[in-house]
Amino acid sequence: MGFSLVEMVVVILLLGILGAAVGAFISRPVEGYRDLARRAALVDAAESALRRMERDLRNALPNSVRVSNLANGFALEMIPILDGAKYNTRGTAYAILNFNNDDDFDVLGCFRNPATQTTSGIRLAINNRGTTGNDVYSDAQLAAGTESLITPATGMTISFSVNPTGCTPCTTNCNDHITLSPQHNFKGESPNRRLYVVTKALTYICNTTAGTLMRYADYAIPSSQPTDPGAAPLATSASARVADKLTACSVATTTADVRNRGMATITLTLSEESEPIRLIHQVPLDNSR
């Protein structure tokens, strides 16, 4: 028993109508899933970028964070801390830090980062206020033998030992001992007797024209803030893309406000297929000295 041509056309027509009806019900959930997956990917990318920036900001030398708002984004610079400790100012059994051309002193206890004593090019910073005359970026350019709040980049040797000699590091009555050659004249004492070990600077550049958030690290501490990725020192530094698809970004405070308020408010907007997501993150900064 066969089918006539008319019957076959009717069956095809009915199947088409049924398929169109089923497709109308299925297309919406499929589109919704696709939109949800796209939004989730954008949120994840923005959160990852903000968390990465937060880790660097929390680990920045107090009062070293500075911001430049650009026509197409921002430049955010800071000096990461490698280690820190409290220097010794009293007692007779251990070396005391004198703020008048000292060449050796103790810290209380020991440094906690194993890389502190093996990293080349380390520098010691005390009492960075981030103000005129007391700013790490200006003092970082001074030569050996000049009073400054940070030891010079060249012409200075920093070595480590323990005091008393032969004691077991990080135990009771055993301090890390620092020797400077030549001696150095730190500008002023920290209110909390804090000493920080630093090496170089890093910068985040948000460029909405390129749609990217880039991280530039391991370049020598500059006097003026670099904002051009195509010029030194950023062009020759270690760089990595933190996020893309950016259509808007901002840091809500000026340089002075960041230092005084100890707070950075970062906004990132990522967009794909004309649908943006916007995340805001506030990071408290350690501006104590």
PDB file of N, CA, C and O in Angstrom, residues 57 64-70 73-78 137 204 225 227 250-256 258-259 263-264 285:
ATOM      1  N   LEU A  57      47.603  45.590  45.622  1.00  0.00           N
ATOM      2  CA  LEU A  57      47.392  46.813  46.393  1.00  0.00           C
ATOM      3  C   LEU A  57      47.601  46.584  47.887  1.00  0.00           C
ATOM      4  O   LEU A  57      48.179  47.422  48.583  1.00  0.00           O
ATOM      5  N   SER A  64      52.601  54.342  48.703  1.00  0.00           N
ATOM      6  CA  SER A  64      53.282  54.295  47.401  1.00  0.00           C
ATOM      7  C   SER A  64      52.304  54.173  46.239  1.00  0.00           C
ATOM      8  O   SER A  64      52.728  54.201  45.079  1.00  0.00           O
ATOM      9  N   VAL A  65      51.023  54.046  46.514  1.00  0.00           N
ATOM     10  CA  VAL A  65      50.030  53.894  45.442  1.00  0.00           C
ATOM     11  C   VAL A  65      49.745  55.262  44.826  1.00  0.00           C
ATOM     12  O   VAL A  65      49.449  56.228  45.526  1.00  0.00           O
ATOM     13  N   ARG A  66      49.864  55.351  43.514  1.00  0.00           N
ATOM     14  CA  ARG A  66      49.530  56.601  42.838  1.00  0.00           C
ATOM     15  C   ARG A  66      48.749  56.305  41.552  1.00  0.00           C
ATOM     16  O   ARG A  66      48.955  55.279  40.910  1.00  0.00           O
ATOM     17  N   VAL A  67      47.844  57.233  41.214  1.00  0.00           N
ATOM     18  CA  VAL A  67      46.881  57.021  40.129  1.00  0.00           C
ATOM     19  C   VAL A  67      46.942  58.168  39.142  1.00  0.00           C
ATOM     20  O   VAL A  67      47.049  59.330  39.537  1.00  0.00           O
ATOM     21  N   SER A  68      46.868  57.841  37.863  1.00  0.00           N
ATOM     22  CA  SER A  68      46.683  58.844  36.815  1.00  0.00           C
ATOM     23  C   SER A  68      45.451  58.457  36.012  1.00  0.00           C
ATOM     24  O   SER A  68      45.378  57.347  35.473  1.00  0.00           O
ATOM     25  N   ASN A  69      44.480  59.346  35.958  1.00  0.00           N
ATOM     26  CA  ASN A  69      43.289  59.109  35.148  1.00  0.00           C
ATOM     27  C   ASN A  69      43.582  59.531  33.715  1.00  0.00           C
ATOM     28  O   ASN A  69      43.980  60.666  33.458  1.00  0.00           O
ATOM     29  N   LEU A  70      43.397  58.607  32.784  1.00  0.00           N
ATOM     30  CA  LEU A  70      43.707  58.854  31.381  1.00  0.00           C
ATOM     31  C   LEU A  70      42.431  59.035  30.577  1.00  0.00           C
ATOM     32  O   LEU A  70      41.333  58.710  31.046  1.00  0.00           O
ATOM     33  N   GLY A  73      41.110  55.484  30.167  1.00  0.00           N
ATOM     34  CA  GLY A  73      41.243  54.537  31.276  1.00  0.00           C
ATOM     35  C   GLY A  73      42.029  55.109  32.429  1.00  0.00           C
ATOM     36  O   GLY A  73      41.827  56.268  32.811  1.00  0.00           O
ATOM     37  N   PHE A  74      42.945  54.313  32.980  1.00  0.00           N
ATOM     38  CA  PHE A  74      43.747  54.795  34.105  1.00  0.00           C
ATOM     39  C   PHE A  74      45.080  54.062  34.155  1.00  0.00           C
ATOM     40  O   PHE A  74      45.265  52.998  33.555  1.00  0.00           O
ATOM     41  N   ALA A  75      46.017  54.659  34.901  1.00  0.00           N
ATOM     42  CA  ALA A  75      47.296  54.029  35.229  1.00  0.00           C
ATOM     43  C   ALA A  75      47.397  53.993  36.749  1.00  0.00           C
ATOM     44  O   ALA A  75      47.220  55.014  37.417  1.00  0.00           O
ATOM     45  N   LEU A  76      47.640  52.810  37.292  1.00  0.00           N
ATOM     46  CA  LEU A  76      47.705  52.604  38.741  1.00  0.00           C
ATOM     47  C   LEU A  76      49.069  52.002  39.077  1.00  0.00           C
ATOM     48  O   LEU A  76      49.382  50.888  38.663  1.00  0.00           O
ATOM     49  N   GLU A  77      49.885  52.752  39.813  1.00  0.00           N
ATOM     50  CA  GLU A  77      51.250  52.316  40.107  1.00  0.00           C
ATOM     51  C   GLU A  77      51.444  52.112  41.606  1.00  0.00           C
ATOM     52  O   GLU A  77      50.811  52.793  42.423  1.00  0.00           O
ATOM     53  N   MET A  78      52.337  51.187  41.950  1.00  0.00           N
ATOM     54  CA  MET A  78      52.656  50.909  43.357  1.00  0.00           C
ATOM     55  C   MET A  78      54.018  50.235  43.444  1.00  0.00           C
ATOM     56  O   MET A  78      54.591  49.818  42.425  1.00  0.00           O
ATOM     57  N   TYR A 137      59.286  57.769  45.648  1.00  0.00           N
ATOM     58  CA  TYR A 137      59.590  57.871  44.218  1.00  0.00           C
ATOM     59  C   TYR A 137      60.678  58.912  43.952  1.00  0.00           C
ATOM     60  O   TYR A 137      61.533  58.716  43.086  1.00  0.00           O
ATOM     61  N   TYR A 204      49.411  48.957  36.664  1.00  0.00           N
ATOM     62  CA  TYR A 204      48.257  48.466  35.907  1.00  0.00           C
ATOM     63  C   TYR A 204      47.817  49.577  34.959  1.00  0.00           C
ATOM     64  O   TYR A 204      47.677  50.740  35.367  1.00  0.00           O
ATOM     65  N   GLN A 225      55.341  59.098  37.271  1.00  0.00           N
ATOM     66  CA  GLN A 225      54.545  57.904  37.000  1.00  0.00           C
ATOM     67  C   GLN A 225      54.468  57.618  35.503  1.00  0.00           C
ATOM     68  O   GLN A 225      54.050  58.470  34.713  1.00  0.00           O
ATOM     69  N   THR A 227      52.832  56.202  32.133  1.00  0.00           N
ATOM     70  CA  THR A 227      51.456  55.932  31.684  1.00  0.00           C
ATOM     71  C   THR A 227      51.389  55.427  30.251  1.00  0.00           C
ATOM     72  O   THR A 227      50.315  55.045  29.790  1.00  0.00           O
ATOM     73  N   SER A 250      37.683  52.692  35.901  1.00  0.00           N
ATOM     74  CA  SER A 250      38.052  53.891  36.647  1.00  0.00           C
ATOM     75  C   SER A 250      38.586  53.515  38.020  1.00  0.00           C
ATOM     76  O   SER A 250      38.290  52.448  38.552  1.00  0.00           O
ATOM     77  N   VAL A 251      39.408  54.399  38.563  1.00  0.00           N
ATOM     78  CA  VAL A 251      39.788  54.373  39.972  1.00  0.00           C
ATOM     79  C   VAL A 251      39.213  55.654  40.551  1.00  0.00           C
ATOM     80  O   VAL A 251      39.496  56.744  40.061  1.00  0.00           O
ATOM     81  N   ALA A 252      38.399  55.543  41.588  1.00  0.00           N
ATOM     82  CA  ALA A 252      37.524  56.644  41.983  1.00  0.00           C
ATOM     83  C   ALA A 252      38.213  57.784  42.705  1.00  0.00           C
ATOM     84  O   ALA A 252      37.596  58.817  42.918  1.00  0.00           O
ATOM     85  N   THR A 253      39.489  57.636  43.092  1.00  0.00           N
ATOM     86  CA  THR A 253      40.126  58.697  43.855  1.00  0.00           C
ATOM     87  C   THR A 253      41.339  59.235  43.129  1.00  0.00           C
ATOM     88  O   THR A 253      41.909  58.591  42.259  1.00  0.00           O
ATOM     89  N   THR A 254      41.741  60.433  43.509  1.00  0.00           N
ATOM     90  CA  THR A 254      42.961  61.016  42.966  1.00  0.00           C
ATOM     91  C   THR A 254      44.142  60.486  43.757  1.00  0.00           C
ATOM     92  O   THR A 254      43.993  59.817  44.781  1.00  0.00           O
ATOM     93  N   THR A 255      45.336  60.818  43.311  1.00  0.00           N
ATOM     94  CA  THR A 255      46.535  60.337  43.989  1.00  0.00           C
ATOM     95  C   THR A 255      46.548  60.754  45.454  1.00  0.00           C
ATOM     96  O   THR A 255      46.791  59.956  46.341  1.00  0.00           O
ATOM     97  N   ALA A 256      46.269  62.013  45.728  1.00  0.00           N
ATOM     98  CA  ALA A 256      46.306  62.490  47.114  1.00  0.00           C
ATOM     99  C   ALA A 256      45.260  61.791  47.964  1.00  0.00           C
ATOM    100  O   ALA A 256      45.496  61.434  49.114  1.00  0.00           O
ATOM    101  N   VAL A 258      43.988  58.805  47.556  1.00  0.00           N
ATOM    102  CA  VAL A 258      44.371  57.416  47.813  1.00  0.00           C
ATOM    103  C   VAL A 258      45.272  57.353  49.032  1.00  0.00           C
ATOM    104  O   VAL A 258      45.106  56.522  49.925  1.00  0.00           O
ATOM    105  N   ARG A 259      46.225  58.252  49.121  1.00  0.00           N
ATOM    106  CA  ARG A 259      47.187  58.212  50.211  1.00  0.00           C
ATOM    107  C   ARG A 259      46.558  58.646  51.536  1.00  0.00           C
ATOM    108  O   ARG A 259      46.871  58.109  52.580  1.00  0.00           O
ATOM    109  N   MET A 263      42.076  54.126  50.686  1.00  0.00           N
ATOM    110  CA  MET A 263      41.031  53.347  50.028  1.00  0.00           C
ATOM    111  C   MET A 263      41.088  53.559  48.518  1.00  0.00           C
ATOM    112  O   MET A 263      41.222  54.690  48.051  1.00  0.00           O
ATOM    113  N   ALA A 264      41.024  52.457  47.774  1.00  0.00           N
ATOM    114  CA  ALA A 264      40.957  52.543  46.313  1.00  0.00           C
ATOM    115  C   ALA A 264      39.661  51.886  45.863  1.00  0.00           C
ATOM    116  O   ALA A 264      39.378  50.741  46.230  1.00  0.00           O
ATOM    117  N   LEU A 285      43.836  50.247  51.820  1.00  0.00           N
ATOM    118  CA  LEU A 285      45.279  50.281  51.676  1.00  0.00           C
ATOM    119  C   LEU A 285      45.937  50.515  53.031  1.00  0.00           C
ATOM    120  O   LEU A 285      45.398  51.210  53.885  1.00  0.00           O
TER     121      LEU A 285
END
